[in-house]
PDB file of C-alpha atoms in Angstrom:
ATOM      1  CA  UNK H   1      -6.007   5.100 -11.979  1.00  0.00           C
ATOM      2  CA  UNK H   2      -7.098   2.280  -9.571  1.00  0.00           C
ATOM      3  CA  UNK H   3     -11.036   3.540  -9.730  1.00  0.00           C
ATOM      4  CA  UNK H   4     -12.590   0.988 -11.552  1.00  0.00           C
ATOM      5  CA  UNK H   5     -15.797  -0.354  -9.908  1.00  0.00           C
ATOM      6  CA  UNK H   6     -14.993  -4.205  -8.406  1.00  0.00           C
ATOM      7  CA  UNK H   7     -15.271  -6.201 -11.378  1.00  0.00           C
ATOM      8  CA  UNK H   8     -13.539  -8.752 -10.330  1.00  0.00           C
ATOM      9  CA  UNK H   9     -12.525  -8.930  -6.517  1.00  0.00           C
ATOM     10  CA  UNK H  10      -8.801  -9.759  -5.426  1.00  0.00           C
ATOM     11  CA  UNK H  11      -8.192 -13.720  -5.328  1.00  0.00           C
ATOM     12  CA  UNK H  12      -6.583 -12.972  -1.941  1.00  0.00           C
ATOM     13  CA  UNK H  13      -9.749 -11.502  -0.188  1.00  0.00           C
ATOM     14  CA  UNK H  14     -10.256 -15.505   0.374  1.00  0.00           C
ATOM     15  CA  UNK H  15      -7.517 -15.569   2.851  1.00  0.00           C
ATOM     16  CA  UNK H  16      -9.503 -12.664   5.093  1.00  0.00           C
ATOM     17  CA  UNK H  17     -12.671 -13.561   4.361  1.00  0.00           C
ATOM     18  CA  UNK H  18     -13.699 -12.435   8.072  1.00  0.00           C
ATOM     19  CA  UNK H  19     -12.975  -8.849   6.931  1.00  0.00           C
ATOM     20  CA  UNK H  20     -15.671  -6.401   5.840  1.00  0.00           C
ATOM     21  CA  UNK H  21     -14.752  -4.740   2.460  1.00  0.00           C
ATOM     22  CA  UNK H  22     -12.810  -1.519   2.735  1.00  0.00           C
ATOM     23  CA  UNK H  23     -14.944   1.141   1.581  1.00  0.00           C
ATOM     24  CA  UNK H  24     -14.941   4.899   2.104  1.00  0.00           C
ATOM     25  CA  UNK H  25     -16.995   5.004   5.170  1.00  0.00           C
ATOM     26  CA  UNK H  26     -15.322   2.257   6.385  1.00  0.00           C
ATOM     27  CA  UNK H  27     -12.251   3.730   6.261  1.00  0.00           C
ATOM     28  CA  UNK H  28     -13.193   7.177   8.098  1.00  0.00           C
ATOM     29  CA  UNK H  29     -15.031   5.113  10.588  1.00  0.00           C
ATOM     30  CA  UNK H  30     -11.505   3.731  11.239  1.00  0.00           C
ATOM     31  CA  UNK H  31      -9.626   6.498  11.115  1.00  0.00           C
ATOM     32  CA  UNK H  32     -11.966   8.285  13.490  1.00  0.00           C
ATOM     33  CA  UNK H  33     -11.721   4.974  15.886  1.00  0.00           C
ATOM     34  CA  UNK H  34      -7.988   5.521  15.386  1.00  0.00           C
ATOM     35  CA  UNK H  35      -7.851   9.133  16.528  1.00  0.00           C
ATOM     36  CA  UNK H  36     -10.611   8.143  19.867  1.00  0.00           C
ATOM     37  CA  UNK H  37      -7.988   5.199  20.510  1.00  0.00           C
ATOM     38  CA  UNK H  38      -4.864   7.379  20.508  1.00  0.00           C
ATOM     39  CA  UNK H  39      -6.900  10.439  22.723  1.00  0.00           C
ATOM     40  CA  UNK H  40      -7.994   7.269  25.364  1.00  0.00           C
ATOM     41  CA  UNK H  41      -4.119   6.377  25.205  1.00  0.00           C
ATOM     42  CA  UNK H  42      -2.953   9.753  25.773  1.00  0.00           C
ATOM     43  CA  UNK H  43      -5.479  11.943  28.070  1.00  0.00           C
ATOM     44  CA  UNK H  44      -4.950   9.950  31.701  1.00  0.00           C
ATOM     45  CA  UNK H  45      -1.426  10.144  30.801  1.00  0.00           C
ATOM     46  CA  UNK H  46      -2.018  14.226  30.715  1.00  0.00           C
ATOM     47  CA  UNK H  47      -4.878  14.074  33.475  1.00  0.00           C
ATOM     48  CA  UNK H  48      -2.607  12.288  36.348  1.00  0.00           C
ATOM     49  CA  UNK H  49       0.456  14.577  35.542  1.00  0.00           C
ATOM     50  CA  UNK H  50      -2.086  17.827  35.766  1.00  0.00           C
ATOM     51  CA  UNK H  51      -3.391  16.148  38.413  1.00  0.00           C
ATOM     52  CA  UNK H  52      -0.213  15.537  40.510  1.00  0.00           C
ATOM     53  CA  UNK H  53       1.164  19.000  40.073  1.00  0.00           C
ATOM     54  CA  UNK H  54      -2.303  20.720  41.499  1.00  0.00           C
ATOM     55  CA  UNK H  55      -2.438  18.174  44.607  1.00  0.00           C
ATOM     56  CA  UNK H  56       1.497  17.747  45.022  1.00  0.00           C
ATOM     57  CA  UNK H  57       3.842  20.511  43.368  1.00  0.00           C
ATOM     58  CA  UNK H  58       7.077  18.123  44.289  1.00  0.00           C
ATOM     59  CA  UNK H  59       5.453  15.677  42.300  1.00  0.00           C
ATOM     60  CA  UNK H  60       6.820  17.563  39.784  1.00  0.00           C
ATOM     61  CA  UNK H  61       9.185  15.173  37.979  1.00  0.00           C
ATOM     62  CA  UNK H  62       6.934  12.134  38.041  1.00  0.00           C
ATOM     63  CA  UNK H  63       4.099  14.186  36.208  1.00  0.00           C
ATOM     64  CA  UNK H  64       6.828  15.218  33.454  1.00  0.00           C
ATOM     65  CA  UNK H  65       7.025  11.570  32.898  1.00  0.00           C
ATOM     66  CA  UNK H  66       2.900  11.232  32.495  1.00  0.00           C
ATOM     67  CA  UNK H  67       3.449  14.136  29.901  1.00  0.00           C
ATOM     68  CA  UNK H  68       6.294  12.282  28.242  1.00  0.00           C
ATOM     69  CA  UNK H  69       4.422   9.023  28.046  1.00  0.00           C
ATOM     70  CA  UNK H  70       1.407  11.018  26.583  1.00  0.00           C
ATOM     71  CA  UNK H  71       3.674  12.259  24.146  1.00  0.00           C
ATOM     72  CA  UNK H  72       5.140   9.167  23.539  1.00  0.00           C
ATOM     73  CA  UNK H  73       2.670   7.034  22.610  1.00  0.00           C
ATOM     74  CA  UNK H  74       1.238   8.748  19.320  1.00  0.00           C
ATOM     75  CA  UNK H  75       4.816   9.249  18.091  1.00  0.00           C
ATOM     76  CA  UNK H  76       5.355   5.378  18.261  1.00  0.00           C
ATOM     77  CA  UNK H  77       2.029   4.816  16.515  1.00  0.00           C
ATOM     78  CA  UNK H  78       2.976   6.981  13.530  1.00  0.00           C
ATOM     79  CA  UNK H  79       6.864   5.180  13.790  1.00  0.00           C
ATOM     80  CA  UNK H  80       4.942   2.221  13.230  1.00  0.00           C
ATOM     81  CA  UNK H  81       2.915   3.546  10.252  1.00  0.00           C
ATOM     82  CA  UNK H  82       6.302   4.920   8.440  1.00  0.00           C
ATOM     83  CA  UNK H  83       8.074   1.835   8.885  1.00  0.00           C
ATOM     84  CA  UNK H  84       5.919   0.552   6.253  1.00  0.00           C
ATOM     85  CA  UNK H  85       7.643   2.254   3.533  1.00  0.00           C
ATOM     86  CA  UNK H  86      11.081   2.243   5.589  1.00  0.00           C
ATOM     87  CA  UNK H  87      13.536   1.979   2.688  1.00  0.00           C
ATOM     88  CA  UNK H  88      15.703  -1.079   3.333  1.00  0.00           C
ATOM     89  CA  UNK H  89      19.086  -1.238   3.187  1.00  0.00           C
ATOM     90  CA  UNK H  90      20.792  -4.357   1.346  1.00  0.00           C
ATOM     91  CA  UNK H  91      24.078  -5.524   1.612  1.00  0.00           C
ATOM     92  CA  UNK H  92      24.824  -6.150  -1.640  1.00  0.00           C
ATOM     93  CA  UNK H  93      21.420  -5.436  -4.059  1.00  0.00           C
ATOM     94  CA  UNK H  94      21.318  -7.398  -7.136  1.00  0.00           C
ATOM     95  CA  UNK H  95      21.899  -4.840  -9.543  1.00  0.00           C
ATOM     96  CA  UNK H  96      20.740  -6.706 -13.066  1.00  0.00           C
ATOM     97  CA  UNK H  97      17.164  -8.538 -11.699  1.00  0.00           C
ATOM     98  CA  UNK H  98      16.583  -4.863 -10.010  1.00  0.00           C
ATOM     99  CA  UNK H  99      17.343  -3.550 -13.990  1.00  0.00           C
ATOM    100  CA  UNK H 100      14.821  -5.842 -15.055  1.00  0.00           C
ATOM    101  CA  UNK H 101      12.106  -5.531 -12.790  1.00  0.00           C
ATOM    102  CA  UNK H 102      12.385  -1.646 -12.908  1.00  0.00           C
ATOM    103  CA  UNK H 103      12.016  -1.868 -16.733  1.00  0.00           C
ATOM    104  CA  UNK H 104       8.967  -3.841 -16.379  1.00  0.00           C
ATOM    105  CA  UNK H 105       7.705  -1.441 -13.408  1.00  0.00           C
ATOM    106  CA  UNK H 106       8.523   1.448 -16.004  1.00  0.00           C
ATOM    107  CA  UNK H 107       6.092  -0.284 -18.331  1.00  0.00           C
ATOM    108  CA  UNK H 108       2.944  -0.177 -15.837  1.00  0.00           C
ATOM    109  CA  UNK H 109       3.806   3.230 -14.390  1.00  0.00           C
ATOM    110  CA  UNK H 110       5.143   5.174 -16.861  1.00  0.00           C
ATOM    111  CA  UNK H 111       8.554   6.875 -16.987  1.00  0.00           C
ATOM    112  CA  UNK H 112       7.571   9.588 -14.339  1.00  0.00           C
ATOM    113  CA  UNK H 113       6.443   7.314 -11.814  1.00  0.00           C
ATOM    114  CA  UNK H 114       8.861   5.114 -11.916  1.00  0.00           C
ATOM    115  CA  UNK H 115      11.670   7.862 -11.640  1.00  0.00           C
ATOM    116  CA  UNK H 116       9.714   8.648  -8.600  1.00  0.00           C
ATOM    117  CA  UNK H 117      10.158   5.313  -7.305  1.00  0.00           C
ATOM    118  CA  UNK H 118      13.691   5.631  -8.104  1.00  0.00           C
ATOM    119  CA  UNK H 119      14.367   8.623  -6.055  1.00  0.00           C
ATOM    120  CA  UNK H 120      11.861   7.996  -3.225  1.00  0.00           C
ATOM    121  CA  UNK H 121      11.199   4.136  -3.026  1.00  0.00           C
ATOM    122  CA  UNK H 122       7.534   4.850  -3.714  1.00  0.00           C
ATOM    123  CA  UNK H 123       5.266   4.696  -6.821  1.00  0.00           C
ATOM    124  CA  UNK H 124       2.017   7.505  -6.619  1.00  0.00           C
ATOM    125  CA  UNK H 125      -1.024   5.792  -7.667  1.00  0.00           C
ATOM    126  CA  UNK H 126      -3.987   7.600  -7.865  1.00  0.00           C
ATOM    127  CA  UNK H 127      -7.017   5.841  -6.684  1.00  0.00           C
ATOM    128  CA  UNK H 128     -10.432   5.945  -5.887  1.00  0.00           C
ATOM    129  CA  UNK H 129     -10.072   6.168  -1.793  1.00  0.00           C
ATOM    130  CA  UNK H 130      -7.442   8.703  -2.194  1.00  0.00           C
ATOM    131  CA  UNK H 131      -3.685   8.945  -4.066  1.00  0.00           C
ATOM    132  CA  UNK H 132      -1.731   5.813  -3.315  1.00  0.00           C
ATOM    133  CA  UNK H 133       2.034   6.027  -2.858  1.00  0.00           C
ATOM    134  CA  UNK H 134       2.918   1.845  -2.904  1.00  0.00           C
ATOM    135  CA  UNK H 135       6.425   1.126  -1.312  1.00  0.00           C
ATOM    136  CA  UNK H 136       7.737  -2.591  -1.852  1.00  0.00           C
ATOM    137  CA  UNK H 137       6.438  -3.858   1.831  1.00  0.00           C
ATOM    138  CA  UNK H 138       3.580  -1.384   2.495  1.00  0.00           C
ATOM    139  CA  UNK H 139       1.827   1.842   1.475  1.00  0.00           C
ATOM    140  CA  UNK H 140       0.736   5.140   2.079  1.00  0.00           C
ATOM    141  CA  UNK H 141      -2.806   6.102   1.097  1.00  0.00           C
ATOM    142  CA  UNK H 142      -3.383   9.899   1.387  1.00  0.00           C
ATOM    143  CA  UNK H 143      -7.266  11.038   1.478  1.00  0.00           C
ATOM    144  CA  UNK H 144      -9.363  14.016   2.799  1.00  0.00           C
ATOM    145  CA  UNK H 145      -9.861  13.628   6.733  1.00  0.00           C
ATOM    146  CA  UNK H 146     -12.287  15.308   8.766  1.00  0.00           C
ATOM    147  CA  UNK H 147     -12.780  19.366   7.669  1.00  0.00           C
ATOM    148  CA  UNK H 148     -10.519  18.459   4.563  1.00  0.00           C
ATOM    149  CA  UNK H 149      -7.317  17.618   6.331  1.00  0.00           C
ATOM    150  CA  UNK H 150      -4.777  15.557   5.246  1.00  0.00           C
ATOM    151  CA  UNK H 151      -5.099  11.809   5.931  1.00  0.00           C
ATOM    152  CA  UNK H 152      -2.922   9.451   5.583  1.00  0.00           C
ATOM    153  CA  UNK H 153      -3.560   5.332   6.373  1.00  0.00           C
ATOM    154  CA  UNK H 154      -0.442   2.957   6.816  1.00  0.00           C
ATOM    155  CA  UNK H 155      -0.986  -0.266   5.787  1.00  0.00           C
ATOM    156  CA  UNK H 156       1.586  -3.208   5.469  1.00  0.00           C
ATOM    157  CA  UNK H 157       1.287  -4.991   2.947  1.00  0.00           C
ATOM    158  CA  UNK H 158       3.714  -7.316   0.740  1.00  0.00           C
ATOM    159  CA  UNK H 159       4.583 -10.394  -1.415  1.00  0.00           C
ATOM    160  CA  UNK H 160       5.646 -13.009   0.476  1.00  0.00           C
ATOM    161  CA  UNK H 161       8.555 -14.595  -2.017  1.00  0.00           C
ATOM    162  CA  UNK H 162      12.198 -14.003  -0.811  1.00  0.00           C
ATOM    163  CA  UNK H 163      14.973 -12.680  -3.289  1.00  0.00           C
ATOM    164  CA  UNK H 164      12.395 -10.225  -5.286  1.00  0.00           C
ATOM    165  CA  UNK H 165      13.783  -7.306  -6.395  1.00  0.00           C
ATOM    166  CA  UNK H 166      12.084  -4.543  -4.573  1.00  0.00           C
ATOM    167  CA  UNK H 167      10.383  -2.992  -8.053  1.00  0.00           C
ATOM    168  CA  UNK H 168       9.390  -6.258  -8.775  1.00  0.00           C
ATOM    169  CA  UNK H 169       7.559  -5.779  -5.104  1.00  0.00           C
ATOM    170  CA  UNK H 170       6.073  -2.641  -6.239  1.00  0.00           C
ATOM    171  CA  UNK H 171       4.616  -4.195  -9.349  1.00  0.00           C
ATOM    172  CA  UNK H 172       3.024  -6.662  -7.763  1.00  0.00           C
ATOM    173  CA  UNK H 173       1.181  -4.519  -5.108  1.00  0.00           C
ATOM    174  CA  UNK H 174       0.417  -1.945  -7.978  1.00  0.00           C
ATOM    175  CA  UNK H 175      -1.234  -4.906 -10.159  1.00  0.00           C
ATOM    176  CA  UNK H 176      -3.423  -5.975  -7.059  1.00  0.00           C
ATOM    177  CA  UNK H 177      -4.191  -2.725  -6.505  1.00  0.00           C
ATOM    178  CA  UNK H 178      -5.144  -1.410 -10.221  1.00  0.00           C
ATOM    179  CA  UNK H 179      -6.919  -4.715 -10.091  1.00  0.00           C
ATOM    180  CA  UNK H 180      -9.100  -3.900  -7.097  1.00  0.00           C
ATOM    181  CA  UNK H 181      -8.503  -0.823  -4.442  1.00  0.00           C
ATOM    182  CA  UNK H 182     -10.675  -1.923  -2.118  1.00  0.00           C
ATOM    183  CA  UNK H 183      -9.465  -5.665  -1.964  1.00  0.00           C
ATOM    184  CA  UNK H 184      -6.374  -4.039  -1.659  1.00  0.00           C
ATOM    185  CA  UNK H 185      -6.976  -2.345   1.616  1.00  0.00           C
ATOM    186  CA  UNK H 186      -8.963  -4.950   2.555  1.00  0.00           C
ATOM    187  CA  UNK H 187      -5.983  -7.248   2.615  1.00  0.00           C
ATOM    188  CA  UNK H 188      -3.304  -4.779   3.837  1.00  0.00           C
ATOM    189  CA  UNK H 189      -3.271  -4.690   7.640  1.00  0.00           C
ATOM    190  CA  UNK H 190      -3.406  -1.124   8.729  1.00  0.00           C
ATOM    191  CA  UNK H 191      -0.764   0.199  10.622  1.00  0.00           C
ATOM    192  CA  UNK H 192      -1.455   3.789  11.330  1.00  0.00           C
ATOM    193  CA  UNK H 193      -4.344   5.987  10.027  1.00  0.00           C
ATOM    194  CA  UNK H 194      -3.473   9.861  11.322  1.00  0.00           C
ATOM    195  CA  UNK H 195      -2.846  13.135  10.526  1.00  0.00           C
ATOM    196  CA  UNK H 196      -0.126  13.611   7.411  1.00  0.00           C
ATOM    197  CA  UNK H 197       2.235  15.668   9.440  1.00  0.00           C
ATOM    198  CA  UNK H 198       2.870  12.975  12.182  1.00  0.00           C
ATOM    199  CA  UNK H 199       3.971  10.510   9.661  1.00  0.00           C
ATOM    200  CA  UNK H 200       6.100  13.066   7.429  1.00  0.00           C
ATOM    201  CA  UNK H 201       8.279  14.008   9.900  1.00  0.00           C
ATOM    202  CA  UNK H 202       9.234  10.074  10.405  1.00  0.00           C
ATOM    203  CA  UNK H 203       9.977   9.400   6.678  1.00  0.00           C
ATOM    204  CA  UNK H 204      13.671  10.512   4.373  1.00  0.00           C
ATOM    205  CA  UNK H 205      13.883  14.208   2.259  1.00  0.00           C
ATOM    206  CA  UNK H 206      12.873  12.301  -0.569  1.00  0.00           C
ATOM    207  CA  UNK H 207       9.775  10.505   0.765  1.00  0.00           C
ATOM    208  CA  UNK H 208       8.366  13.414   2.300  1.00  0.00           C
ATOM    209  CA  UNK H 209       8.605  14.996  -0.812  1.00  0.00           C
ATOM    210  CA  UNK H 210       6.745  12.229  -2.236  1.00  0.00           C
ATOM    211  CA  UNK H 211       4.494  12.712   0.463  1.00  0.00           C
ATOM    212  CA  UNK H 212       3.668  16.105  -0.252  1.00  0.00           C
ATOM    213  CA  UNK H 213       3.199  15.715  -3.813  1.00  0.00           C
ATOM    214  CA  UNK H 214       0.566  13.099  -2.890  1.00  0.00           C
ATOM    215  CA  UNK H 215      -1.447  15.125  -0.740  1.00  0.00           C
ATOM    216  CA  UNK H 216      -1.380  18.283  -3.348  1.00  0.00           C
ATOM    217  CA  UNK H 217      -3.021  15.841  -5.870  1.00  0.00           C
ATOM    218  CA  UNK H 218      -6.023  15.069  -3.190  1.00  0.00           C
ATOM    219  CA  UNK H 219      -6.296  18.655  -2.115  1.00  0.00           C
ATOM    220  CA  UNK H 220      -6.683  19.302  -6.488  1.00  0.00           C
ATOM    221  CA  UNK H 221      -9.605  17.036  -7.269  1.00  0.00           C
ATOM    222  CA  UNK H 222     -12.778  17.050  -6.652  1.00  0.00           C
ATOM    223  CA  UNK H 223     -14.602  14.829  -3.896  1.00  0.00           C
ATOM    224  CA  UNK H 224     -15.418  11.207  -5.242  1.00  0.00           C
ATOM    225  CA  UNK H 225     -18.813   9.459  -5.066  1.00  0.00           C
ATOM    226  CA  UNK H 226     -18.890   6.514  -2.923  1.00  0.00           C
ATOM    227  CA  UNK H 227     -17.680   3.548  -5.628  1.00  0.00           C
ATOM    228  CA  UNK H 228     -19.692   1.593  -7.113  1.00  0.00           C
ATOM    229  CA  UNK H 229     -20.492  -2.043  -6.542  1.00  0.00           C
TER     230      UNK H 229
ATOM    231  CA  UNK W   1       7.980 -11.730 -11.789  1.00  0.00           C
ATOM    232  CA  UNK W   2      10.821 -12.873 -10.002  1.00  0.00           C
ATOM    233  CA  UNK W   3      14.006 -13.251  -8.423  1.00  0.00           C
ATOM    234  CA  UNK W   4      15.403 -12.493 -11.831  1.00  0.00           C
ATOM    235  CA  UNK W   5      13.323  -9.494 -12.400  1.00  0.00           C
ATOM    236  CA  UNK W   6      10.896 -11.136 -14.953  1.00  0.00           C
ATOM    237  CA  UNK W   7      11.465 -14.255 -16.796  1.00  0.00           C
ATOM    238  CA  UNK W   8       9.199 -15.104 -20.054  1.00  0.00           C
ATOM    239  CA  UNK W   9       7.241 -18.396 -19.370  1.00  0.00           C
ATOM    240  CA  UNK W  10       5.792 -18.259 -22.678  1.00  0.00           C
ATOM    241  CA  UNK W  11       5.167 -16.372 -26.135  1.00  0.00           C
ATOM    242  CA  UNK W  12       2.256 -17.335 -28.986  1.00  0.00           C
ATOM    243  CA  UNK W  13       0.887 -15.683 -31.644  1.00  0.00           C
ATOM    244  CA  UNK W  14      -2.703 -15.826 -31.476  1.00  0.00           C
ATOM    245  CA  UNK W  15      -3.132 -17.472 -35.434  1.00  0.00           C
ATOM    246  CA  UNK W  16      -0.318 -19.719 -34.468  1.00  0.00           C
ATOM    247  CA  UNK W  17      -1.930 -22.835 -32.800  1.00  0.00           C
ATOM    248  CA  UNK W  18       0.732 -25.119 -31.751  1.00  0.00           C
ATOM    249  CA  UNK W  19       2.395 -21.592 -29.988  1.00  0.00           C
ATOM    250  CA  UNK W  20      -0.861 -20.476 -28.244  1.00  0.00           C
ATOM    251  CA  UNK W  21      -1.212 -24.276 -27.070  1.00  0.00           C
ATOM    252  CA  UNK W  22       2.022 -23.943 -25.462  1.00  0.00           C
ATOM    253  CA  UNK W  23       1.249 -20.926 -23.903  1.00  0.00           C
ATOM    254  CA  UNK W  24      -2.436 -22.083 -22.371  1.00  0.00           C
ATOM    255  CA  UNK W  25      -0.414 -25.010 -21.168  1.00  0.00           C
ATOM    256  CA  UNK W  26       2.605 -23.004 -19.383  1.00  0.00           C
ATOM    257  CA  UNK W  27      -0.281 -20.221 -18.341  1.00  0.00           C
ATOM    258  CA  UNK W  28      -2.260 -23.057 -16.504  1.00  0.00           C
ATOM    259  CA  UNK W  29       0.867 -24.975 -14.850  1.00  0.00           C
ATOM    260  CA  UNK W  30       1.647 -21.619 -13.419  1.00  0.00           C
ATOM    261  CA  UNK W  31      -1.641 -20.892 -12.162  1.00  0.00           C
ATOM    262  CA  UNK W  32      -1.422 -24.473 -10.553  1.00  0.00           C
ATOM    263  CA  UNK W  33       1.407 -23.529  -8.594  1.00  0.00           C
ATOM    264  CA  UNK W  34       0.037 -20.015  -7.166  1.00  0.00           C
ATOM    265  CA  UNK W  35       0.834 -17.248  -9.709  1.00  0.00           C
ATOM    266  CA  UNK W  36      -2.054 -14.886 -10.734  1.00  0.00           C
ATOM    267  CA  UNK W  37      -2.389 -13.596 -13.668  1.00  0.00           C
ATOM    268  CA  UNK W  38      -2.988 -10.069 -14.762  1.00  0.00           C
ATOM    269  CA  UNK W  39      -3.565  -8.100 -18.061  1.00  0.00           C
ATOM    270  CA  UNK W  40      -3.355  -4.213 -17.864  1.00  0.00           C
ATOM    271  CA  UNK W  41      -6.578  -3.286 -19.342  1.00  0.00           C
ATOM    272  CA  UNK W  42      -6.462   0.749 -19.772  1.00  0.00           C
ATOM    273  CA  UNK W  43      -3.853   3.228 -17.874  1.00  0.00           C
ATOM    274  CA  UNK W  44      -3.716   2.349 -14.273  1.00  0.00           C
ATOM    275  CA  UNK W  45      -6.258  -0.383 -14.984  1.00  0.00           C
ATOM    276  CA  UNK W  46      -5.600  -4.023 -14.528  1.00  0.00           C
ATOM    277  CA  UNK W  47      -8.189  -7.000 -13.868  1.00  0.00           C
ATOM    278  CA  UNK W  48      -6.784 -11.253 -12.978  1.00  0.00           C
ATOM    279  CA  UNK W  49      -7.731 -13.751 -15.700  1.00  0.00           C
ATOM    280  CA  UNK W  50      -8.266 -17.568 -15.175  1.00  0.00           C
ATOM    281  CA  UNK W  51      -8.030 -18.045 -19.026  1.00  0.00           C
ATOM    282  CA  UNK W  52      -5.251 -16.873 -21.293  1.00  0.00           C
ATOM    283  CA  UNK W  53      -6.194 -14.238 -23.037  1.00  0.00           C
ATOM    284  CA  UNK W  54      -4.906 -15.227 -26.449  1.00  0.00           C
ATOM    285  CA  UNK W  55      -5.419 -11.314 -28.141  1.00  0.00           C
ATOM    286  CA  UNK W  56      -3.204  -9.883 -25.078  1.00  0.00           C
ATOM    287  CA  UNK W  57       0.063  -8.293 -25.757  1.00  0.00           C
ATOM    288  CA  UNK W  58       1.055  -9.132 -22.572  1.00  0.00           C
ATOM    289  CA  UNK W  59       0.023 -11.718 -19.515  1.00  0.00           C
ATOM    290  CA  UNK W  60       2.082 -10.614 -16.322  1.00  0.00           C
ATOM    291  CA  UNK W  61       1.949 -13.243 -13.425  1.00  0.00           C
ATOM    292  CA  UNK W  62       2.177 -12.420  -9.901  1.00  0.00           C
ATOM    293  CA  UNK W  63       2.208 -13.617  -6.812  1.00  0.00           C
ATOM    294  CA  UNK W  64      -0.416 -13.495  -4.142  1.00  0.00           C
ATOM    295  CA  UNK W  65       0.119 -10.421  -1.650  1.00  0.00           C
ATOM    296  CA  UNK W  66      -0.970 -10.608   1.767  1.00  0.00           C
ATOM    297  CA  UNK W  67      -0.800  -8.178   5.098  1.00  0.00           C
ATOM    298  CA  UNK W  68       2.470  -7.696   6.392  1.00  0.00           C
TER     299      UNK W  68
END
């Protein structure tokens, strides 16, 4: 589980040094400014088209359109936010490095997780902020939101080195992120931070799945202190 | 970790001298030329070293992640 205190902070936090530290607050703070950002995006859309009906009913078809943009724009935000753990699809995969680096991946996550990643593309990870699921460019971390909803933050994040393997991938976001969680998320660019359901319906059978499982395990344990530093 | 799936840059035995000399020597070339290195230190536990730990069973290196 990726809740050790920092006792060592990630190496790469020097390449974003003009980033605060990810913490929990931090992160509902920007969830929060998330949510106020999509609402500012979205109510003028449905105040014009309200609007335009009550002054001019034959202004019917144009305030359809101010609904449809309203509707829209969240559903491109959590797009976005899925595409980070958008399985790719190779031409030709290299089947014996993949071997390999699945083996090794098998090592760090156990058998269970890694037949996880095998049938979903993602690796659960259990971690202090909330229960990780870490994709080969990105991942999905799934926390308690406002009233104890579902949360779940996007963030893209990846090794830059062509020709890796994709569980190779994996194993290299999991070590970072075993290493230090919040360095982690501090170095990840977030892509999405919303409700669970407006990603879920954007990912494959399998992921969603995945998904679910992940936000069982937060809805199972108990609240976490605040980590320590 | 690589485009092979892992290659071995180096094994020792820690009462073996010449082998963990090796090792420090391949460890510290590859640190040179990016790679961090990681030891898993309990289940889902892992912290970077600068020094090769001679007592680990295993030294994984990686490379740097950033924001996609």
């Amino acid at each position: 589980m990726a809740d050790q205190a920092r006792a060592q902070p990630l190496p790469e936090i020097a390449a974003v040094s003009w980033r605060p530290l990810v913490d929990a607050e931090r992160l509902r703070r920007r969830g929060e400014l998330w949510t106020l950002t999509t609402v500012a995006h979205v109510l003028p859309f449905v105040f014009a088209g309200g609007m335009l009906v009550a002054l001019q009913p034959i202004a019917l078809p144009v305030a359809l359109a101010c609904i449809a943009h309203a509707w829209v724009i969240p559903e491109l935000y959590a797009a976005r936010g899925a595409n980070v753990v958008r399985r790719r699809r190779r031409a030709e995969p290299a089947r014996a490095p993949e071997t390999l680096a699945l083996g090794l991946l098998g090592d760090l996550v156990g058998h269970a997780a890694r037949n996880a990643y095998i049938a979903t593309g993602l690796v659960p990870e259990p971690g202090r902020l909330g229960t990780w699921l870490v994709g080969p460019a990105g991942a999905l971390l799934v926390r308690r939101g406002r009233l104890g909803r579902g949360r779940v933050d996007c963030w893209c994040v990846r090794v830059r080195e062509a020709d890796l393997p994709d569980a190779d991938r994996v194993s290299h976001l999991l070590l970072a992120l075993r290493a230090d969680e919040q360095g982690f998320a501090t170095v990840a660019n977030l892509a999405f931070s919303g409700a669970v359901w407006r990603v879920r319906r954007r990912l494959d059978k399998p992921q969603r799945a995945a998904l679910d499982a992940a936000r069982s395990a937060e809805r199972a344990r108990p609240p976490v202190g605040p980590p320590v530093e | 970790m690589d485009h092979t799936g892992h290659t071995t840059v180096a094994e020792w035995t820690p009462g073996d001298a010449d082998s963990v000399e090796a090792a420090v020597a391949a460890f510290r070339q590859e640190l040179e030329l990016g790679a961090i290195a990681m030891v898993t230190t309990g289940p889902g536990q892992a912290e970077h070293v600068r020094e090769l730990p001679v007592d680990a069973d295993l030294v994984i290196l990686r490379r740097p992640i950033a924001g996609g």
